[in-house]
Structure formats: structure tokens, C-alpha cells
Tab-separated table of C-alpha atoms in Angstrom:
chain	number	residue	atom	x	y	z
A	1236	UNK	CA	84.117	91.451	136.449
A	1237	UNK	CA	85.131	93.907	139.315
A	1238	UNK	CA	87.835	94.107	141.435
A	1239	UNK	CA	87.584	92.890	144.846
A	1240	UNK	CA	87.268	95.194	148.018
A	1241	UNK	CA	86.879	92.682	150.623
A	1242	UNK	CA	89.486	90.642	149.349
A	1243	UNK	CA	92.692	93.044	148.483
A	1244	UNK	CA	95.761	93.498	149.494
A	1245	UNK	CA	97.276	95.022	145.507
A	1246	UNK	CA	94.172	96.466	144.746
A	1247	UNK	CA	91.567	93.767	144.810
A	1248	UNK	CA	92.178	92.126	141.171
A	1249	UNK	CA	93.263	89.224	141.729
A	1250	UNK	CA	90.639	89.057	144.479
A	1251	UNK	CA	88.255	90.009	142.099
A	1252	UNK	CA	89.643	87.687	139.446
A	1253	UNK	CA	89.820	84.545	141.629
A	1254	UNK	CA	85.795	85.170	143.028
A	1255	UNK	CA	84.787	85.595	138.919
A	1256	UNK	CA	86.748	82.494	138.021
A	1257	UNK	CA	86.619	80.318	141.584
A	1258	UNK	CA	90.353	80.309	141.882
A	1259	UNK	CA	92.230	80.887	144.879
A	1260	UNK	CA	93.262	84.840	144.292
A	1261	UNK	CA	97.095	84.083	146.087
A	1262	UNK	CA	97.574	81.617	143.253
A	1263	UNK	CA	96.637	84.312	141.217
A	1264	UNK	CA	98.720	86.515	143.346
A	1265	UNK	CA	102.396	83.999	142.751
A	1266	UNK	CA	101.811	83.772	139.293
A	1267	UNK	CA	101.939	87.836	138.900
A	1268	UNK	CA	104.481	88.045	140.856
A	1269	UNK	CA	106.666	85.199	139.332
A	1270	UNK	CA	105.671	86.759	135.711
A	1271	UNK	CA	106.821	90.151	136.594
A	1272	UNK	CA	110.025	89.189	137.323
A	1273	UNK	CA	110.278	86.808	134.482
A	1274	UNK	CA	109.022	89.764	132.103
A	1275	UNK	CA	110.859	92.340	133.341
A	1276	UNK	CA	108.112	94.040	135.066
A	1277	UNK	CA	105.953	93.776	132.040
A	1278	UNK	CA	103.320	91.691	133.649
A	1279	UNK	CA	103.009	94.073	136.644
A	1280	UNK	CA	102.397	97.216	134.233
A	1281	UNK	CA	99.225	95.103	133.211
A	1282	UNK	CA	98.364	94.322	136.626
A	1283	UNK	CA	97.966	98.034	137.057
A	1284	UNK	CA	95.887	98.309	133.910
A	1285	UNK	CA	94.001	96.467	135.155
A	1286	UNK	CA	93.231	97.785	138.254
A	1287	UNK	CA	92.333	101.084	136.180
A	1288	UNK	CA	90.216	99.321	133.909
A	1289	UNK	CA	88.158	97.259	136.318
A	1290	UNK	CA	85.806	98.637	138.812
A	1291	UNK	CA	85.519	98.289	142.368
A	1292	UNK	CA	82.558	95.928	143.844
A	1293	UNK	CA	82.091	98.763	146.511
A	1294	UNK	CA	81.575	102.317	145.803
A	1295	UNK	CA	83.645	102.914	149.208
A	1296	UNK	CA	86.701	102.101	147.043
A	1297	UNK	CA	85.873	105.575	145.484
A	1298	UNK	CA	88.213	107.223	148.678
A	1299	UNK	CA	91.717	105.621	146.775
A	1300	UNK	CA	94.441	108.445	147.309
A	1301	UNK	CA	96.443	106.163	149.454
A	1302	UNK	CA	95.714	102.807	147.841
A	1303	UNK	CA	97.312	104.222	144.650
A	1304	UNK	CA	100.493	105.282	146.195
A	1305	UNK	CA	100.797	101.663	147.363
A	1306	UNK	CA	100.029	100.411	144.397
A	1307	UNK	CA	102.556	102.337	142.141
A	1308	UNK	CA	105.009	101.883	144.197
A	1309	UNK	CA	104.865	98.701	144.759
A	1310	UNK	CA	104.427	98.362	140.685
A	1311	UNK	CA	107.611	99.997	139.988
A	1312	UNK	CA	109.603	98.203	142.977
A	1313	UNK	CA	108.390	94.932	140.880
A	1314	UNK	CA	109.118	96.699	137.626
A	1315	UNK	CA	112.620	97.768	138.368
A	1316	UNK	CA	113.377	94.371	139.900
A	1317	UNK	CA	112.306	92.465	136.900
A	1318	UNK	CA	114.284	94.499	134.707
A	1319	UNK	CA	117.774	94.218	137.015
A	1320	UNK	CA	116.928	90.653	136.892
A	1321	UNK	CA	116.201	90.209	133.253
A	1322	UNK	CA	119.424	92.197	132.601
A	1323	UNK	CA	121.573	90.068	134.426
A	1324	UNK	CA	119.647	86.926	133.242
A	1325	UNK	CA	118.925	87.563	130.331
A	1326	UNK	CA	118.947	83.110	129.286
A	1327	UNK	CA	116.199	83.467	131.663
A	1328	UNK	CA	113.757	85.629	129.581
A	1329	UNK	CA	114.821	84.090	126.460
A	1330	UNK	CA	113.555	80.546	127.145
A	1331	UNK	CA	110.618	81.225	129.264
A	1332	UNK	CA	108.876	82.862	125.622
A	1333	UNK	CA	109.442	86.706	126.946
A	1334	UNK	CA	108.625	87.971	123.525
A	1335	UNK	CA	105.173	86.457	124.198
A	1336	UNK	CA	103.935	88.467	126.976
A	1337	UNK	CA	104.015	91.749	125.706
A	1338	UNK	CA	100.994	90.328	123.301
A	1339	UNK	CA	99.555	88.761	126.105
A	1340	UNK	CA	99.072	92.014	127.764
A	1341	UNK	CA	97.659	93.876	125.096
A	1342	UNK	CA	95.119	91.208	124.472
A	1343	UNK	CA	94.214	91.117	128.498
A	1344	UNK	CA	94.196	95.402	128.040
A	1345	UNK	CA	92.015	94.882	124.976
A	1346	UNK	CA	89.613	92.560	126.687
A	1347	UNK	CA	89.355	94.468	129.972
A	1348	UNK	CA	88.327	97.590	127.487
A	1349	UNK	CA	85.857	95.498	125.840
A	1350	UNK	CA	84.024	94.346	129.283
A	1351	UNK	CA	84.020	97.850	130.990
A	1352	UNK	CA	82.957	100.085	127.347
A	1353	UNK	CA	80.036	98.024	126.410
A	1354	UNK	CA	78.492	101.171	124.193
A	1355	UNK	CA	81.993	101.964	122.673
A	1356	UNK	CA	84.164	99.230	122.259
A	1357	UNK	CA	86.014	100.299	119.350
A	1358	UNK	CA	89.496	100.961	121.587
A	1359	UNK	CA	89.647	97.474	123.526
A	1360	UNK	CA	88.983	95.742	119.788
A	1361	UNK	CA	92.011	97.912	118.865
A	1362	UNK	CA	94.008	96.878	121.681
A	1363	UNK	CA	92.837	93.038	120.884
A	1364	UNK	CA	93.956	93.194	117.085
A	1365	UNK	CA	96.971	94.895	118.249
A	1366	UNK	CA	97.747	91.957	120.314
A	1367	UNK	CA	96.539	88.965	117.972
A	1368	UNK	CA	98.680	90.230	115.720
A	1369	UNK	CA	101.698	90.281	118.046
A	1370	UNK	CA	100.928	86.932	119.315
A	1371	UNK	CA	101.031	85.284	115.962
A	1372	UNK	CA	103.796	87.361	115.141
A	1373	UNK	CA	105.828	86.077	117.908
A	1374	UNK	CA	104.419	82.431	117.106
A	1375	UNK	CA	106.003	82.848	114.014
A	1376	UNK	CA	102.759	81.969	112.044
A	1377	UNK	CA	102.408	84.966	110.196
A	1378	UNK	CA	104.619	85.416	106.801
A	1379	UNK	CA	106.893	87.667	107.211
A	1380	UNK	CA	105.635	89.632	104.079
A	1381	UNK	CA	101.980	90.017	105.933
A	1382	UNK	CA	103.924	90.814	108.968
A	1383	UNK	CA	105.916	93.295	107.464
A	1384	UNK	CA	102.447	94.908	105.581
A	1385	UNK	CA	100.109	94.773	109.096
A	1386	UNK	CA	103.415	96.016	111.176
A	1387	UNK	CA	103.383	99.167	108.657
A	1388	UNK	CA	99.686	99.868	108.683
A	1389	UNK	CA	99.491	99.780	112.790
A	1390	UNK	CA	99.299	103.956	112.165
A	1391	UNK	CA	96.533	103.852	110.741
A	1392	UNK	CA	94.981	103.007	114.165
A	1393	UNK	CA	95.745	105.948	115.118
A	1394	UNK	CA	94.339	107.307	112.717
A	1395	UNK	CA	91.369	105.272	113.431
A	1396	UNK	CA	91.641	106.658	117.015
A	1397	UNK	CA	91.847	110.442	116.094
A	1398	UNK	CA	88.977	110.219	113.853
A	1399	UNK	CA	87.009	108.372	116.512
A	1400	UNK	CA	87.129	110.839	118.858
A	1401	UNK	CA	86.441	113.737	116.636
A	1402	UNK	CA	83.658	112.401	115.299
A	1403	UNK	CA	81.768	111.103	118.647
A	1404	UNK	CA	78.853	112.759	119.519
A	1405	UNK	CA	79.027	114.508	116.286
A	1406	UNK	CA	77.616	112.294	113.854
A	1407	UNK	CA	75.380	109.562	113.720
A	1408	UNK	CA	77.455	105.838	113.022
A	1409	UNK	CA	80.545	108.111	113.822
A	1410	UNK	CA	82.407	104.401	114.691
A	1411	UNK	CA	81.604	102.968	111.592
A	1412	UNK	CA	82.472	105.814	109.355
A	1413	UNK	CA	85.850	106.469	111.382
A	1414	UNK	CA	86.710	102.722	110.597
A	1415	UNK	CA	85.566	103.129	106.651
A	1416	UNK	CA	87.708	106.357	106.567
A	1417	UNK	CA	90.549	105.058	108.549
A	1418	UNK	CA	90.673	101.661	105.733
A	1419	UNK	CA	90.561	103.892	102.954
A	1420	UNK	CA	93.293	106.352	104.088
A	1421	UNK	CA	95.562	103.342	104.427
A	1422	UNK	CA	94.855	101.517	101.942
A	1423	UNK	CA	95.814	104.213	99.292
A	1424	UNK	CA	98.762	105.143	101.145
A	1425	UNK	CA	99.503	101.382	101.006
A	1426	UNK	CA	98.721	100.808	97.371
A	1427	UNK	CA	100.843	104.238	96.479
A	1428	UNK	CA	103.774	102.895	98.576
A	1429	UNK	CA	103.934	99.279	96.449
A	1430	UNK	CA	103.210	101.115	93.175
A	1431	UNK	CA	106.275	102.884	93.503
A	1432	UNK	CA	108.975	100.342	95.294
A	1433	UNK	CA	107.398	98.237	92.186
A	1434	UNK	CA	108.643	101.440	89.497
A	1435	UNK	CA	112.539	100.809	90.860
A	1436	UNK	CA	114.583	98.457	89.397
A	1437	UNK	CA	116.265	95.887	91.493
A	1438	UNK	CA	119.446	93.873	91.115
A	1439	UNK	CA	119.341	91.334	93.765
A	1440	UNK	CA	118.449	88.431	92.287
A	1441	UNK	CA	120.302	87.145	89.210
A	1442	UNK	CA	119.961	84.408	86.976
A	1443	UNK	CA	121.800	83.208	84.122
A	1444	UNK	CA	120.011	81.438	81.389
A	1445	UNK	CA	121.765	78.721	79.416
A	1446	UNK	CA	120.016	76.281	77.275
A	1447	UNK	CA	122.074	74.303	74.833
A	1448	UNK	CA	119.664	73.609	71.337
A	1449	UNK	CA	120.785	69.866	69.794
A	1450	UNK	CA	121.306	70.051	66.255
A	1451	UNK	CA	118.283	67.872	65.437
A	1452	UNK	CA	115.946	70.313	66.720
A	1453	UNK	CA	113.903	71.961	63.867
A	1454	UNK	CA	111.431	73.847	65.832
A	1455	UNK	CA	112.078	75.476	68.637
A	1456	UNK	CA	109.064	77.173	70.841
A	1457	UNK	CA	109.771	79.661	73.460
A	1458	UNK	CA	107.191	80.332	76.078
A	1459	UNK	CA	108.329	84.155	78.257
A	1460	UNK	CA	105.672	84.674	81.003
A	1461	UNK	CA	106.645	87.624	83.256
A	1462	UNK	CA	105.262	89.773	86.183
A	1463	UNK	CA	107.053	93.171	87.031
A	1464	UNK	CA	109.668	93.134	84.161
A	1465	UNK	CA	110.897	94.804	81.066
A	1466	UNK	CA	111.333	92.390	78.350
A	1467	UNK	CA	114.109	92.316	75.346
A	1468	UNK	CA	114.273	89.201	73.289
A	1469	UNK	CA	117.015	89.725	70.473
A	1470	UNK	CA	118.908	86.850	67.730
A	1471	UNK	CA	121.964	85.340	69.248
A	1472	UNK	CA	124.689	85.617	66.602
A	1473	UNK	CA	124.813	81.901	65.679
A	1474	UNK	CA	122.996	79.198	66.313
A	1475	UNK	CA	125.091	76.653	68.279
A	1476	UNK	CA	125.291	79.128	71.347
A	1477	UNK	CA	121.330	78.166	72.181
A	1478	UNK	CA	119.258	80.101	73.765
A	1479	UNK	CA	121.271	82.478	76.388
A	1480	UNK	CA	120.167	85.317	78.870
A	1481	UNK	CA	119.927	86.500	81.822
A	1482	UNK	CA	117.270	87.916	84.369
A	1483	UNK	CA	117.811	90.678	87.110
A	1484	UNK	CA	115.377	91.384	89.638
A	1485	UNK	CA	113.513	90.964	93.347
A	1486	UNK	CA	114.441	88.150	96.070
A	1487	UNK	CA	110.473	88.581	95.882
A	1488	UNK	CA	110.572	86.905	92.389
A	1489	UNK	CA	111.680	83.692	91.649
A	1490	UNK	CA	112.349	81.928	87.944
A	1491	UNK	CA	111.650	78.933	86.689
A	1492	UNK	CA	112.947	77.323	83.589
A	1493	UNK	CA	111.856	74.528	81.894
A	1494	UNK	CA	113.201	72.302	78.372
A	1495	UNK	CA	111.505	69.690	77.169
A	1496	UNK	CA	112.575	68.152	74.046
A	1497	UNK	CA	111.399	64.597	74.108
A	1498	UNK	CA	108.863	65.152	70.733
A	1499	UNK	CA	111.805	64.769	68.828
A	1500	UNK	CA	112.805	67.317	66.369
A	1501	UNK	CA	110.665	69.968	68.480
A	1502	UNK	CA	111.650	71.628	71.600
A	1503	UNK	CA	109.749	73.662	74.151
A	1504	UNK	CA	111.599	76.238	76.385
A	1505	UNK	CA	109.235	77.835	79.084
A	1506	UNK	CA	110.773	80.801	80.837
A	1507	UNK	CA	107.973	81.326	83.882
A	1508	UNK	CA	108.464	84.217	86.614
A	1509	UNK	CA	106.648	83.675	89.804
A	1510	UNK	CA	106.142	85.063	93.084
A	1511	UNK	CA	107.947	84.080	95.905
A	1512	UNK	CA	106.181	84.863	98.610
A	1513	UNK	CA	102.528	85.131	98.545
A	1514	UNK	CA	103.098	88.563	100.303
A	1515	UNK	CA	106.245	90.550	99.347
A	1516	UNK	CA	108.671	92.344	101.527
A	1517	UNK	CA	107.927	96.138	100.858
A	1518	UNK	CA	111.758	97.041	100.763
A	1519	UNK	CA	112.595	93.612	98.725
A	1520	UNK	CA	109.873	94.279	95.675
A	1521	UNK	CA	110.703	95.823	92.252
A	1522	UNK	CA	111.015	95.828	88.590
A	1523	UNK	CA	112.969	92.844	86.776
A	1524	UNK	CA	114.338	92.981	83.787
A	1525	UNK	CA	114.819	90.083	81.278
A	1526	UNK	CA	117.240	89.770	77.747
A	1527	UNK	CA	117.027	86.792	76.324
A	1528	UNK	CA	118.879	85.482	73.102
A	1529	UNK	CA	117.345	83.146	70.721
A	1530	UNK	CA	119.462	81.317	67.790
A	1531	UNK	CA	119.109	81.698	64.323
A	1532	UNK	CA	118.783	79.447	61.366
A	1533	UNK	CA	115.911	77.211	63.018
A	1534	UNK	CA	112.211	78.002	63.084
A	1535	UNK	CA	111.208	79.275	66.323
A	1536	UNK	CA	107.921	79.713	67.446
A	1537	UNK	CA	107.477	82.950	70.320
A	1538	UNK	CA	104.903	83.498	73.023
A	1539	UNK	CA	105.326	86.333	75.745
A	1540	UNK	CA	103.294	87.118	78.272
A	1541	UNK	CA	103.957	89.802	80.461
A	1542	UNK	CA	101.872	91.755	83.246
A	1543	UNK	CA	103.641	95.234	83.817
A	1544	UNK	CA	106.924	96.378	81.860
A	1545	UNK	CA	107.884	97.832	78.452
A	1546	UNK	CA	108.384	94.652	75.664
A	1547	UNK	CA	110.859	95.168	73.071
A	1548	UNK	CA	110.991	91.940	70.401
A	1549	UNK	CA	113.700	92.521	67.623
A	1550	UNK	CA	113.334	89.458	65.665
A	1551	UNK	CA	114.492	90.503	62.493
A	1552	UNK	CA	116.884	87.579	61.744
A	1553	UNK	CA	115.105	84.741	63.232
A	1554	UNK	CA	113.004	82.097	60.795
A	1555	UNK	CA	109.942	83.255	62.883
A	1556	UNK	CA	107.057	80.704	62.469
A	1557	UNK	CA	104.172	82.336	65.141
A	1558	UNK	CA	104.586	85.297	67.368
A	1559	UNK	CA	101.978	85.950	70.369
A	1560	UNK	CA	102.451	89.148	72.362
A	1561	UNK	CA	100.114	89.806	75.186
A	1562	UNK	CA	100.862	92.992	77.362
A	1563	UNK	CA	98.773	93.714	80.152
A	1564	UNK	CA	99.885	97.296	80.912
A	1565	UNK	CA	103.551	99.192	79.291
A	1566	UNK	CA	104.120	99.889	75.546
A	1567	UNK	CA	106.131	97.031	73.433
A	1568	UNK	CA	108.350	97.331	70.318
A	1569	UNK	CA	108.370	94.376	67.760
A	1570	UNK	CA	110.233	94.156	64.669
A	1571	UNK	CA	109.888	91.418	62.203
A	1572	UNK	CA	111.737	89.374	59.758
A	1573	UNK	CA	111.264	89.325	56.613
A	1574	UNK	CA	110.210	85.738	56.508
A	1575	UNK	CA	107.611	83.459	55.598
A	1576	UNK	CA	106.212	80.826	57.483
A	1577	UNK	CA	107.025	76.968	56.046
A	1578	UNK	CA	105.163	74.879	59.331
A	1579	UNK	CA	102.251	77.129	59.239
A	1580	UNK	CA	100.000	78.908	57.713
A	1581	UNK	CA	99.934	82.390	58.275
A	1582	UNK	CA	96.779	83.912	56.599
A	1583	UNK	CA	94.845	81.497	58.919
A	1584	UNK	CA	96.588	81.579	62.156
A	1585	UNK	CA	97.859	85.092	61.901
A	1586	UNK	CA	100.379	85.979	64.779
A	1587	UNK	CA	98.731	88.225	67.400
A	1588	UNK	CA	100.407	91.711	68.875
A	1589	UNK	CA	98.125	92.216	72.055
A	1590	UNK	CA	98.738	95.577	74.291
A	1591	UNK	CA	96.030	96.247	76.958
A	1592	UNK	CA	97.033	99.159	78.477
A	1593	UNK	CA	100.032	100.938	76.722
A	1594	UNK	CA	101.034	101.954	73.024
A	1595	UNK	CA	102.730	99.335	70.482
A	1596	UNK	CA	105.462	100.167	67.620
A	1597	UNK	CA	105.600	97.520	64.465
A	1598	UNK	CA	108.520	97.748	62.360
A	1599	UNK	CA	108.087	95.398	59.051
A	1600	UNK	CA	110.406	95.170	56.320
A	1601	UNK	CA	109.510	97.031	53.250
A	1602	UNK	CA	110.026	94.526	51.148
A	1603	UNK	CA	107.467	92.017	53.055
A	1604	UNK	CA	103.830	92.255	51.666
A	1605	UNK	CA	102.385	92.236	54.876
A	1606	UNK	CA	98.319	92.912	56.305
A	1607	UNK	CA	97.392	94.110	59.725
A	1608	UNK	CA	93.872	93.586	61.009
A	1609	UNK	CA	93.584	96.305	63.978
A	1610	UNK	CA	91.553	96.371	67.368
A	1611	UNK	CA	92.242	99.753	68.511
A	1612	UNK	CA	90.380	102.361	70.870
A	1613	UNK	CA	89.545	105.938	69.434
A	1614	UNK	CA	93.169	106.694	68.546
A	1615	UNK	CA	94.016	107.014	65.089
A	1616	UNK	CA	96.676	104.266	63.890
A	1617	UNK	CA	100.304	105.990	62.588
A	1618	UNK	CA	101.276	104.126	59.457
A	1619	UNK	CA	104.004	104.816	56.529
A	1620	UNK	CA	102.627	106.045	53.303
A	1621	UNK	CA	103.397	102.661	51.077
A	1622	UNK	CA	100.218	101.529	53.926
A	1623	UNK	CA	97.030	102.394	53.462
A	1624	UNK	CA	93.717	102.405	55.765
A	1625	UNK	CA	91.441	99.890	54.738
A	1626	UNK	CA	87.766	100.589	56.364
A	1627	UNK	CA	86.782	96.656	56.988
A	1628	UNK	CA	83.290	97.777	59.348
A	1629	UNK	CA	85.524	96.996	62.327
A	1630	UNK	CA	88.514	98.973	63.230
A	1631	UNK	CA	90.187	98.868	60.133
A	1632	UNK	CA	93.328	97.212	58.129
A	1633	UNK	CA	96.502	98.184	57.281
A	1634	UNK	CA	97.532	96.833	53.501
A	1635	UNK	CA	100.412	97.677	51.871
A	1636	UNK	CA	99.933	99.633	48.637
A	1637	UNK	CA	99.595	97.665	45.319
A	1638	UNK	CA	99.305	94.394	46.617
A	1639	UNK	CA	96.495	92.484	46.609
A	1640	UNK	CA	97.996	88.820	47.653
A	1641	UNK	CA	99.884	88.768	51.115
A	1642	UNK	CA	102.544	87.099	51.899
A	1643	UNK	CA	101.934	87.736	56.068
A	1644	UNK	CA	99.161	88.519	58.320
A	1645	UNK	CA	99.078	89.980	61.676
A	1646	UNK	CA	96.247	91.169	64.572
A	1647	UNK	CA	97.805	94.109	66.348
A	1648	UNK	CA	95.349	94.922	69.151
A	1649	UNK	CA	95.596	97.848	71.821
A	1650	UNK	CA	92.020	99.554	72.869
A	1651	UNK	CA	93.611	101.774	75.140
A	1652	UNK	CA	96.989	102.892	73.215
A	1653	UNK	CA	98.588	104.279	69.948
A	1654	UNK	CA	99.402	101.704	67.250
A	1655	UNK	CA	102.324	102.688	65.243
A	1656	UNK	CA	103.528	100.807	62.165
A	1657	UNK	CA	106.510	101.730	61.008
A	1658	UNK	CA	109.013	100.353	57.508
A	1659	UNK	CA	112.472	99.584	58.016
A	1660	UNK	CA	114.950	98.539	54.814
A	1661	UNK	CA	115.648	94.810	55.946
């Protein structure tokens, strides 16, 4: 496509534009015009784009001085105009889509880039994400989390665009390895950025947890799954307050409770934390944290599940049946009753203290006869001396001295963390 030089008057591209496309060029001519205004002289700023961008069908046009004097001024004329009009009109732009046309014109940039550097068209795909991204932006069919992420990582293009040009000529592939380089750079800035919005703790969501327990209820099973949270469970101080709490965190999270007690004398509570938005606001994300109360004086059976936070469980007075831990990465504190299962048996479904990534602190009773089968990493487990070390040909068991029936049995696994058991008088 080249601008035209027999048929000009603004420098030949809509000439040049109408010939390419058969269309009569002073259609082509009105509808610049008419957007310029409309735009507030945005559209005319593009028409002289692309009359830089495009070349002239004659290499006569080469002899310009003049023709770009006309040109800009009659380019700002039509810019200032469209901005005095927008200003006092401003109804006008608003309903005619103005926020529209600024993508528009980057993607028009980016494709008159892409025809006229067929060996190098690294800047006019630049200029066409640029504006694919605004367009769908202003379409509203981007989430605004992905919005918010892409708006933030628009400098690394210029990264992108520095490390282009240095490289060129220098290096073989220099456009490919600019563009690995570029991806790299922001993607760990991008990752580092999250990681530590995810560290602080936010307050602006709240929800209270109240669940009422009926008195026929003899088993109560509570289901905790979390994401970015620190969780405390503790013993309410009676049992007809139920099962009370309270979570703190992101608009970016979102809780869901569930009760279901239609089995009768057995209850399930499920406390789930989910993701709002399938891509978070950078300002809006960070740590939760959860307390939750559970009554005493009825079994109660206690799953947790959580992805990134410290876990403290201080179940000491609760008629605990099962407990399943799983942390995927932060260190979690559990103390247990002294208490012995009466709906299950414990020696063959044990109940399971899982830490992936972090360090784990037991505290059992000393009077509880108690066995822990450990899967740890190469760190030595800390234990009391009335435990021993048992070498089983796996990773070894903790046993309390002198006892060689036991009353509980636990699994306390955490390959890449220090296990700690510890006695306490209860």
C-alpha cells in the first residue's frame, strides 16, 4: 500500500487508500475529517502517521519540504478544533465510543509498521498488541484483574524495545532473544510483586461465622479448606454457642459456608475459601486470616486444608475423633487432647499431621500413651526424653517410654521441615 501522488490533496493517503481498496478517496477524505473532530483530533494524528509510515507511489514525492508544512498545519488546525469542540461537547464524544479510537489508531499504526518493515516487524506487532489490548479493554471484555496485570506489564515493552535495538545487528536471532529476555524480566518482577502484596494482611473483607449445633447432634465434622490464610481453630467455652468465628481478608477472596445435617445425629460443616476473580486485583490481594471456635462435649471430627499460612490447632478440650492436617507451605502448631477415640479406631485409621513445605510442633499430653509414625526429610526429629526413636527401616517412630500398648496413633509427615514433639501436663 502506498500513498497516492497523482491523487492528493493531504498527502495522498486517502488517495492511496481508496486506489488499494476501490473506494472513492473523498469518502475516505469526510470520514477523517468527521472523526477528527469527533475524537478530538485523535484521528488526524493517525492520518499523519500514516502518511510517515506509507510510501509514496512516485519517487518525485521525495522533494516534500512544502507538502509537510501543509500537512502539519493543517493537522493541528484539525487537532485544535477537535479538541475546542470535544471540550465544549463533551455528550458528543461520550456517545459516539471516543474511548475506542485511541485503540483504533494504535492498531492502524501497528499494521502500517507491519506492511512497510517486512524484515523487522517486531515494533508494528508491539503497536498491534498495544492496541488489541486497548480495544478489548474499552469493550469491556477483559477482567478487570487481567486488565489491571497486562496494563502493569506494558513497560516491559519497552523493555522489549531497548533490548531490540541493542541487540540488532549484534547477534544472531537478536528479536527472539530480546522477546525471551524481555518475558523473563517481567515475569519475575511480576511474580515478586504478587508474592509480596500476598505477605500483607488485609482487612477488607469480613465475615462472621455462626452455626448453631442442635442438641441431637453427636458427631460433628468440620471441613477448613483455605488459600492465603493463617489458621487458628480453638474450643468454644461451652457447647450450646456452636461453632463461631470469623474470617478477615481480600475482596479477592470470597467464603463459602456450608451445614448439612440431614444424616441425623451427624453434621457436616464445610468452611471453603475461594477465589473471586479468576485474576486478582494487584492492590486488592493478601493474606486472610481465620479463628474459628468449635464446641465441646460432642465428638468432632477435623479436616484442614490450607495452601499458604501458619496453622495453629489447639484442641486440647475437644472429644477429638480424627484430625487431618494438610499444609502446603507455612509451619502449623497442633495440640491434642487427651482423649480416646469411641466412633473409631485409631490404631487403624491413625489421624494424619501433613506439612509440605514448613516445620510442625506436636504438643501431646503426658499422660496419653501416644505413637508417631514419621515421614520426614534429613532433619533430625526434636522429641522430649519420656519419647524415644524407634528405627522402623523407614523414617522412624516416636514411642513413649515403657509402653508397649498405645492408646493413640498419629502420621506426622513434613519432608522438607523440622518435626517437633513436644509434652504438655494436660
Amino acid at each position: 500500500m502506498t500513498r497516492s501522488f497523482t491523487n492528493r490533496i493531504f498527502g495522498g493517503v486517502c488517495g492511496g487508500i481508496g486506489e488499494a481498496m476501490r473506494i472513492n478517496p473523498w469518502l475516505l477524505r469526510l470520514l477523517v475529517i468527521c472523526l477528527s473532530v469527533i475524537s478530538m483530533g485523535i484521528a488526524a494524528v493517525g492520518y499523519l502517521l500514516l502518511w510517515w509510515l506509507l510510501p509514496q507511489e512516485s519517487p518525485i514525492a521525495n522533494i516534500r519540504g512544502a507538502s509537510i508544512r501543509f500537512i502539519l498545519v493543517i493537522g493541528v488546525v484539525i487537532l485544535l478544533t477537535g479538541l475546542w469542540i470535544g471540550h465544549q461537547n463533551k455528550w458528543l464524544v461520550t456517545e459516539t465510543g471516543q474511548s475506542l479510537l485511541l485503540p483504533l489508531l494504535i492498531l492502524i499504526t501497528g499494521t502500517a509498521l507491519l506492511l512497510k518493515q517486512l524484515r523487522t516487524p517486531l515494533f508494528g506487532g508491539i503497536l498491534l498488541l498495544i492496541g488489541g489490548v486497548s480495544l478489548l479493554n474499552s469493550l469491556g471484555t477483559l477482567p478487570e484483574g487481567l486488565s489491571d496485570l497486562l496494563t502493569r506489564a506494558w513497560g516491559g515493552l519497552l523493555v522489549l524495545a531497548g533490548l531490540t535495538w541493542l541487540l540488532r545487528g549484534r547477534i544472531a536471532l537478536s528479536h527472539i532473544i530480546a522477546i525471551v529476555m524481555s518475558v523473563i524480566i517481567v515475569s519475575g518482577i511480576a511474580f515478586t510483586a504478587f508474592n509480596n502484596r500476598a505477605s500483607q494482611p488485609r482487612d477488607d473483607l469480613q465475615v462472621i461465622i455462626d452455626q448453631p449445633i442442635d442438641d441431637v447432634i453427636s458427631l460433628l465434622v468440620v471441613n477448613v479448606n483455605t488459600l492465603n490464610t493463617d489458621v487458628n481453630i480453638l474450643p468454644a467455652v461451652e457447647r450450646d454457642a456452636g461453632v463461631q468465628g470469623m474470617f478477615i481478608g481480600s475482596t479477592e477472596s470470597e467464603l463459602v459456608i456450608t451445614y448439612d445435617d440431614s444424616a441425623g445425629t451427624t453434621a457436616e460443616l464445610t468452611i471453603e475459601e475461594t477465589q473471586s476473580n479468576q485474576f486478582p486485583l494487584l492492590e486488592a490481594i493478601g493474606r486472610g486470616t481465620l479463628e474459628l471456635e468449635i464446641p465441646p462435649q460432642i465428638a468432632v471430627v477435623v479436616n484442614v486444608i490450607n495452601q499458604d499460612g501458619q496453622v495453629t490447632l489447639s484442641l486440647s478440650n475437644l472429644n477429638l475423633e480424627l484430625v487431618t492436617l494438610v499444609v502446603e507451605t507455612g509451619d502449623a502448631i497442633v495440640t491434642l487432647p487427651n482423649y480416646i477415640p469411641v466412633s473409631l479406631d485409631p490404631e487403624a485409621r491413625p489421624s494424619q499431621l501433613t506439612v509440605k513445605n514448613g516445620d510442625i510442633i506436636v504438643f501431646v499430653p503426658e499422660a496419653l500413651d501416644a505413637q508417631f509414625a514419621l515421614n520426614r526429610g534429613s532433619n533430625r526429629p526434636e522429641f522430649p526424653p519420656s519419647y524415644l526413636l524407634v528405627d522402623d527401616g523407614a523414617d522412624g517412630t516416636l514411642q513413649k517410654r515403657g509402653v508397649s500398648e498405645f492408646s493413640m496413633y498419629y502420621e506426622i509427615t513434613a519432608p522438607n521441615g523440622l518435626i517437633t514433639l513436644a509434652t504438655n501436663e494436660e
